[in-house]
Amino acid sequence: MNAAKFRLASATVLMLASLSAMAQSKDIVVDPKGEVPYAIDQRNAVVKSGTDLCWRTGYWTPAAAGEVKAGELPVGCECDKDVVGAEKCAPAARAAAPAAPAAPAAPAVAPKCDFTSHLAADTGFAFNKATLTPAAKAHLDSAIIGKLSSCAQVTAVIVTGHTDRLGSQSYNQKLSDKRADAVRAYLVSRGMNADVIDTMGAGKTQPIKSCDDKLGRKKLIECLAPNRRVTVDVKGTAK
């Protein structure tokens, strides 16, 4: 899975963290044959955001969400049920069968090591820059690298870059890509497995703060600083 596929659906994904939702979400394991419309990790489980939303890829269409299977039902029944439709998500009726012997107890579900961190406020990026500050590096060391010791395995890391609204969409798309790439490069330099890290740029499509143009350019740039950020979503299994 490469970064380009993620960027095509970046405008549809909300990136605000919700650790409690992540801890309660269940894995959605898909059949990896063909073009899967959602990002999947090394276990073929759909990757979710901090708010428990399935990550769409560039292959996502309503038809693809209703065709690729996750067990007996389309994967879209778990991720986009309102798009796929109730008729496709209703399990097929089965003929009555003799009572089966009691199934053995299901194996214990492995505890998760899922968390989200943000480079924002004083750990974010200067205007028109994609360079990590010392404060940003220190935050990544404590909020990401420092927590990896509690994970038995990290299966997916999604790094998403953001910009403020000043400038064109095409320019800000490239700048958000560079910010995500800068964070990825630093995490790899600190020992994180590069193979599990995907990056994407959201450009200026997901602001978290609005500011009045009447402020004047200097104050407007200062006001929009929270939008110049990077979000890191980590998913894995705990020790």
mmCIF file of C-alpha atoms in Angstrom:
data_model
loop_
_atom_site.group_PDB
_atom_site.id
_atom_site.type_symbol
_atom_site.label_atom_id
_atom_site.label_comp_id
_atom_site.label_asym_id
_atom_site.label_seq_id
_atom_site.Cartn_x
_atom_site.Cartn_y
_atom_site.Cartn_z
ATOM 1 C CA MET A 1 0.000 0.000 0.000
ATOM 2 C CA ASN A 2 1.625 3.294 -0.990
ATOM 3 C CA ALA A 3 1.029 6.880 0.034
ATOM 4 C CA ALA A 4 -0.574 7.899 -3.278
ATOM 5 C CA LYS A 5 -3.561 5.602 -2.742
ATOM 6 C CA PHE A 6 -4.239 7.143 0.644
ATOM 7 C CA ARG A 7 -4.160 10.703 -0.624
ATOM 8 C CA LEU A 8 -7.060 10.160 -3.017
ATOM 9 C CA ALA A 9 -9.433 9.661 -0.075
ATOM 10 C CA SER A 10 -7.828 12.059 2.400
ATOM 11 C CA ALA A 11 -10.634 14.618 2.298
ATOM 12 C CA THR A 12 -13.173 12.065 3.554
ATOM 13 C CA VAL A 13 -11.268 10.974 6.659
ATOM 14 C CA LEU A 14 -11.605 12.623 10.095
ATOM 15 C CA MET A 15 -8.338 12.453 12.005
ATOM 16 C CA LEU A 16 -9.319 13.586 15.525
ATOM 17 C CA ALA A 17 -8.094 10.994 18.093
ATOM 18 C CA SER A 18 -10.392 8.897 20.247
ATOM 19 C CA LEU A 19 -8.426 6.305 22.192
ATOM 20 C CA SER A 20 -11.448 4.823 23.896
ATOM 21 C CA ALA A 21 -13.152 4.175 20.552
ATOM 22 C CA MET A 22 -10.010 2.536 19.205
ATOM 23 C CA ALA A 23 -9.720 0.257 22.212
ATOM 24 C CA GLN A 24 -13.304 -0.932 21.782
ATOM 25 C CA SER A 25 -13.262 -1.441 18.003
ATOM 26 C CA LYS A 26 -13.141 -4.924 16.582
ATOM 27 C CA ASP A 27 -10.890 -6.140 13.805
ATOM 28 C CA ILE A 28 -12.478 -6.447 10.355
ATOM 29 C CA VAL A 29 -10.505 -9.105 8.456
ATOM 30 C CA VAL A 30 -11.013 -9.054 4.693
ATOM 31 C CA ASP A 31 -10.286 -11.355 1.776
ATOM 32 C CA PRO A 32 -7.186 -9.665 0.278
ATOM 33 C CA LYS A 33 -7.831 -10.953 -3.253
ATOM 34 C CA GLY A 34 -8.294 -8.207 -5.816
ATOM 35 C CA GLU A 35 -8.392 -4.489 -5.068
ATOM 36 C CA VAL A 36 -9.451 -3.956 -1.450
ATOM 37 C CA PRO A 37 -11.243 -0.586 -1.050
ATOM 38 C CA TYR A 38 -9.912 -0.039 2.478
ATOM 39 C CA ALA A 39 -6.380 0.138 3.910
ATOM 40 C CA ILE A 40 -5.380 -3.165 5.546
ATOM 41 C CA ASP A 41 -2.501 -4.141 7.793
ATOM 42 C CA GLN A 42 -0.270 -7.211 7.729
ATOM 43 C CA ARG A 43 -3.099 -9.334 9.189
ATOM 44 C CA ASN A 44 -5.503 -8.277 6.395
ATOM 45 C CA ALA A 45 -7.463 -6.327 9.033
ATOM 46 C CA VAL A 46 -8.970 -2.985 7.996
ATOM 47 C CA VAL A 47 -7.022 -0.034 9.407
ATOM 48 C CA LYS A 48 -9.164 2.459 11.336
ATOM 49 C CA SER A 49 -8.664 6.058 12.371
ATOM 50 C CA GLY A 50 -8.667 7.359 15.917
ATOM 51 C CA THR A 51 -12.443 7.846 15.622
ATOM 52 C CA ASP A 52 -13.013 4.229 14.508
ATOM 53 C CA LEU A 53 -13.570 5.106 10.832
ATOM 54 C CA CYS A 54 -12.290 2.691 8.177
ATOM 55 C CA TRP A 55 -9.512 4.147 6.020
ATOM 56 C CA ARG A 56 -10.643 4.261 2.386
ATOM 57 C CA THR A 57 -8.096 3.843 -0.407
ATOM 58 C CA GLY A 58 -8.112 5.144 -3.959
ATOM 59 C CA TYR A 59 -9.881 1.922 -4.979
ATOM 60 C CA TRP A 60 -12.921 2.758 -2.841
ATOM 61 C CA THR A 61 -16.295 2.944 -4.589
ATOM 62 C CA PRO A 62 -19.735 2.009 -3.269
ATOM 63 C CA ALA A 63 -19.635 -1.031 -5.568
ATOM 64 C CA ALA A 64 -16.215 -2.174 -4.291
ATOM 65 C CA ALA A 65 -17.332 -1.751 -0.674
ATOM 66 C CA GLY A 66 -20.276 -4.037 -1.439
ATOM 67 C CA GLU A 67 -18.247 -6.731 -3.235
ATOM 68 C CA VAL A 68 -15.057 -7.417 -1.236
ATOM 69 C CA LYS A 69 -15.861 -9.848 1.565
ATOM 70 C CA ALA A 70 -15.109 -9.690 5.277
ATOM 71 C CA GLY A 71 -16.308 -13.120 6.300
ATOM 72 C CA GLU A 72 -19.733 -13.875 4.814
ATOM 73 C CA LEU A 73 -20.765 -10.239 4.263
ATOM 74 C CA PRO A 74 -19.279 -7.358 2.253
ATOM 75 C CA VAL A 75 -16.620 -5.361 4.111
ATOM 76 C CA GLY A 76 -18.724 -2.256 3.526
ATOM 77 C CA CYS A 77 -21.326 -3.656 5.944
ATOM 78 C CA GLU A 78 -18.811 -2.997 8.715
ATOM 79 C CA CYS A 79 -17.359 0.268 7.371
ATOM 80 C CA ASP A 80 -20.049 1.969 5.240
ATOM 81 C CA LYS A 81 -23.355 0.194 5.905
ATOM 82 C CA ASP A 82 -25.369 3.257 4.909
ATOM 83 C CA VAL A 83 -23.715 3.204 1.473
ATOM 84 C CA VAL A 84 -23.811 -0.568 0.857
ATOM 85 C CA GLY A 85 -27.460 -0.958 1.846
ATOM 86 C CA ALA A 86 -29.335 -3.074 4.365
ATOM 87 C CA GLU A 87 -30.310 -5.720 1.813
ATOM 88 C CA LYS A 88 -26.676 -6.653 1.181
ATOM 89 C CA CYS A 89 -25.838 -6.600 4.862
ATOM 90 C CA ALA A 90 -28.625 -8.948 5.977
ATOM 91 C CA PRO A 91 -27.284 -12.502 6.476
ATOM 92 C CA ALA A 92 -28.820 -14.971 4.061
ATOM 93 C CA ALA A 93 -31.559 -17.188 5.521
ATOM 94 C CA ARG A 94 -30.429 -20.739 6.137
ATOM 95 C CA ALA A 95 -32.378 -23.954 6.268
ATOM 96 C CA ALA A 96 -32.992 -25.307 9.725
ATOM 97 C CA ALA A 97 -30.309 -27.752 10.749
ATOM 98 C CA PRO A 98 -29.887 -30.137 13.656
ATOM 99 C CA ALA A 99 -28.474 -28.504 16.715
ATOM 100 C CA ALA A 100 -24.709 -28.538 16.546
ATOM 101 C CA PRO A 101 -22.578 -29.520 19.496
ATOM 102 C CA ALA A 102 -21.394 -26.647 21.625
ATOM 103 C CA ALA A 103 -18.473 -24.882 20.031
ATOM 104 C CA PRO A 104 -15.211 -24.727 21.933
ATOM 105 C CA ALA A 105 -14.520 -21.487 23.752
ATOM 106 C CA ALA A 106 -13.100 -18.813 21.484
ATOM 107 C CA PRO A 107 -9.442 -18.016 22.034
ATOM 108 C CA ALA A 108 -8.740 -14.891 24.031
ATOM 109 C CA VAL A 109 -8.455 -11.753 21.898
ATOM 110 C CA ALA A 110 -4.979 -10.281 21.997
ATOM 111 C CA PRO A 111 -4.872 -6.933 23.818
ATOM 112 C CA LYS A 112 -4.306 -3.953 21.545
ATOM 113 C CA CYS A 113 -1.517 -1.432 21.511
ATOM 114 C CA ASP A 114 -3.328 1.368 19.644
ATOM 115 C CA PHE A 115 -2.698 5.067 20.214
ATOM 116 C CA THR A 116 -2.720 8.427 18.438
ATOM 117 C CA SER A 117 -0.494 11.461 18.802
ATOM 118 C CA HIS A 118 -0.495 14.961 17.279
ATOM 119 C CA LEU A 119 2.268 17.371 16.388
ATOM 120 C CA ALA A 120 0.428 20.625 16.994
ATOM 121 C CA ALA A 121 0.598 23.893 18.926
ATOM 122 C CA ASP A 122 4.230 24.517 19.982
ATOM 123 C CA THR A 123 5.334 21.157 18.515
ATOM 124 C CA GLY A 124 3.824 21.884 15.078
ATOM 125 C CA PHE A 125 5.315 23.462 11.972
ATOM 126 C CA ALA A 126 6.314 27.000 11.113
ATOM 127 C CA PHE A 127 4.416 28.707 8.313
ATOM 128 C CA ASN A 128 5.338 27.286 4.885
ATOM 129 C CA LYS A 129 7.821 24.844 6.485
ATOM 130 C CA ALA A 130 8.103 21.050 6.748
ATOM 131 C CA THR A 131 11.057 20.960 9.143
ATOM 132 C CA LEU A 132 10.744 19.233 12.505
ATOM 133 C CA THR A 133 11.624 21.492 15.421
ATOM 134 C CA PRO A 134 13.526 20.211 18.477
ATOM 135 C CA ALA A 135 10.224 20.351 20.371
ATOM 136 C CA ALA A 136 8.559 18.227 17.675
ATOM 137 C CA LYS A 137 11.314 15.613 17.851
ATOM 138 C CA ALA A 138 11.108 15.504 21.643
ATOM 139 C CA HIS A 139 7.348 15.001 21.403
ATOM 140 C CA LEU A 140 7.729 12.119 18.927
ATOM 141 C CA ASP A 141 10.321 10.518 21.209
ATOM 142 C CA SER A 142 8.002 10.577 24.216
ATOM 143 C CA ALA A 143 4.564 10.149 22.611
ATOM 144 C CA ILE A 144 5.460 7.549 19.961
ATOM 145 C CA ILE A 145 8.893 5.957 20.394
ATOM 146 C CA GLY A 146 8.537 5.894 24.177
ATOM 147 C CA LYS A 147 5.307 3.889 23.976
ATOM 148 C CA LEU A 148 6.559 1.200 21.589
ATOM 149 C CA SER A 149 8.036 -0.811 24.434
ATOM 150 C CA SER A 150 4.475 -1.688 25.499
ATOM 151 C CA CYS A 151 3.703 -3.173 22.062
ATOM 152 C CA ALA A 152 4.472 -6.781 21.181
ATOM 153 C CA GLN A 153 4.069 -5.871 17.501
ATOM 154 C CA VAL A 154 3.225 -2.731 15.542
ATOM 155 C CA THR A 155 1.110 -3.658 12.513
ATOM 156 C CA ALA A 156 0.311 -0.252 10.998
ATOM 157 C CA VAL A 157 1.339 3.380 11.407
ATOM 158 C CA ILE A 158 -0.453 6.126 9.468
ATOM 159 C CA VAL A 159 1.174 9.554 9.377
ATOM 160 C CA THR A 160 -1.043 12.369 8.046
ATOM 161 C CA GLY A 161 0.213 15.862 7.289
ATOM 162 C CA HIS A 162 -1.952 19.013 7.342
ATOM 163 C CA THR A 163 -1.573 22.681 6.392
ATOM 164 C CA ASP A 164 -3.425 25.922 7.034
ATOM 165 C CA ARG A 165 -5.722 27.365 4.339
ATOM 166 C CA LEU A 166 -3.308 29.986 2.984
ATOM 167 C CA GLY A 167 -2.134 29.142 -0.542
ATOM 168 C CA SER A 168 -3.497 26.922 -3.301
ATOM 169 C CA GLN A 169 -4.778 23.405 -2.794
ATOM 170 C CA SER A 170 -2.028 21.912 -4.989
ATOM 171 C CA TYR A 171 0.717 23.733 -3.089
ATOM 172 C CA ASN A 172 -0.685 22.789 0.308
ATOM 173 C CA GLN A 173 -1.107 19.168 -0.799
ATOM 174 C CA LYS A 174 2.629 18.967 -1.532
ATOM 175 C CA LEU A 175 3.490 20.739 1.720
ATOM 176 C CA SER A 176 1.329 18.367 3.770
ATOM 177 C CA ASP A 177 3.036 15.413 2.045
ATOM 178 C CA LYS A 178 6.443 16.813 3.015
ATOM 179 C CA ARG A 179 5.383 17.229 6.640
ATOM 180 C CA ALA A 180 4.158 13.640 6.824
ATOM 181 C CA ASP A 181 7.365 12.419 5.148
ATOM 182 C CA ALA A 182 9.491 14.382 7.641
ATOM 183 C CA VAL A 183 7.783 12.650 10.573
ATOM 184 C CA ARG A 184 8.091 9.241 8.886
ATOM 185 C CA ALA A 185 11.824 9.768 8.286
ATOM 186 C CA TYR A 186 12.371 10.720 11.925
ATOM 187 C CA LEU A 187 10.443 7.716 13.257
ATOM 188 C CA VAL A 188 12.481 5.401 11.009
ATOM 189 C CA SER A 189 15.705 7.055 12.210
ATOM 190 C CA ARG A 190 14.623 6.229 15.771
ATOM 191 C CA GLY A 191 14.219 2.542 14.955
ATOM 192 C CA MET A 192 10.604 2.153 13.821
ATOM 193 C CA ASN A 193 10.035 -0.390 11.041
ATOM 194 C CA ALA A 194 9.667 1.565 7.777
ATOM 195 C CA ASP A 195 7.575 -1.214 6.210
ATOM 196 C CA VAL A 196 4.587 -0.573 8.510
ATOM 197 C CA ILE A 197 4.517 3.224 8.054
ATOM 198 C CA ASP A 198 2.258 4.839 5.436
ATOM 199 C CA THR A 199 2.053 8.579 4.868
ATOM 200 C CA MET A 200 -0.645 10.770 3.408
ATOM 201 C CA GLY A 201 -1.232 14.477 2.956
ATOM 202 C CA ALA A 202 -4.586 16.082 3.708
ATOM 203 C CA GLY A 203 -3.553 19.488 2.399
ATOM 204 C CA LYS A 204 -5.806 22.214 3.800
ATOM 205 C CA THR A 205 -8.976 20.081 3.752
ATOM 206 C CA GLN A 206 -9.213 19.291 7.489
ATOM 207 C CA PRO A 207 -8.744 22.504 9.493
ATOM 208 C CA ILE A 208 -9.302 22.434 13.251
ATOM 209 C CA LYS A 209 -9.346 26.215 13.709
ATOM 210 C CA SER A 210 -10.957 29.060 11.745
ATOM 211 C CA CYS A 211 -9.624 32.618 11.728
ATOM 212 C CA ASP A 212 -10.967 35.918 10.368
ATOM 213 C CA ASP A 213 -9.143 37.367 7.360
ATOM 214 C CA LYS A 214 -9.567 40.816 8.945
ATOM 215 C CA LEU A 215 -6.780 39.960 11.384
ATOM 216 C CA GLY A 216 -4.124 40.918 8.864
ATOM 217 C CA ARG A 217 -1.623 38.481 7.395
ATOM 218 C CA LYS A 218 0.837 38.252 10.311
ATOM 219 C CA LYS A 219 -1.823 37.688 12.964
ATOM 220 C CA LEU A 220 -3.764 35.418 10.599
ATOM 221 C CA ILE A 221 -0.714 33.174 10.166
ATOM 222 C CA GLU A 222 -0.310 33.020 13.954
ATOM 223 C CA CYS A 223 -4.012 32.266 14.438
ATOM 224 C CA LEU A 224 -3.949 29.413 11.915
ATOM 225 C CA ALA A 225 -0.913 27.707 13.505
ATOM 226 C CA PRO A 226 -2.931 24.778 15.003
ATOM 227 C CA ASN A 227 -3.836 23.679 11.471
ATOM 228 C CA ARG A 228 -0.156 23.191 10.554
ATOM 229 C CA ARG A 229 0.147 19.769 12.134
ATOM 230 C CA VAL A 230 0.778 16.027 11.719
ATOM 231 C CA THR A 231 -1.231 13.163 13.219
ATOM 232 C CA VAL A 232 0.311 9.755 13.888
ATOM 233 C CA ASP A 233 -1.986 6.731 14.337
ATOM 234 C CA VAL A 234 -0.329 3.548 15.648
ATOM 235 C CA LYS A 235 -2.015 0.135 15.683
ATOM 236 C CA GLY A 236 -0.602 -3.070 17.070
ATOM 237 C CA THR A 237 -0.847 -5.753 19.737
ATOM 238 C CA ALA A 238 0.183 -5.265 23.351
ATOM 239 C CA LYS A 239 2.597 -7.436 25.263
#
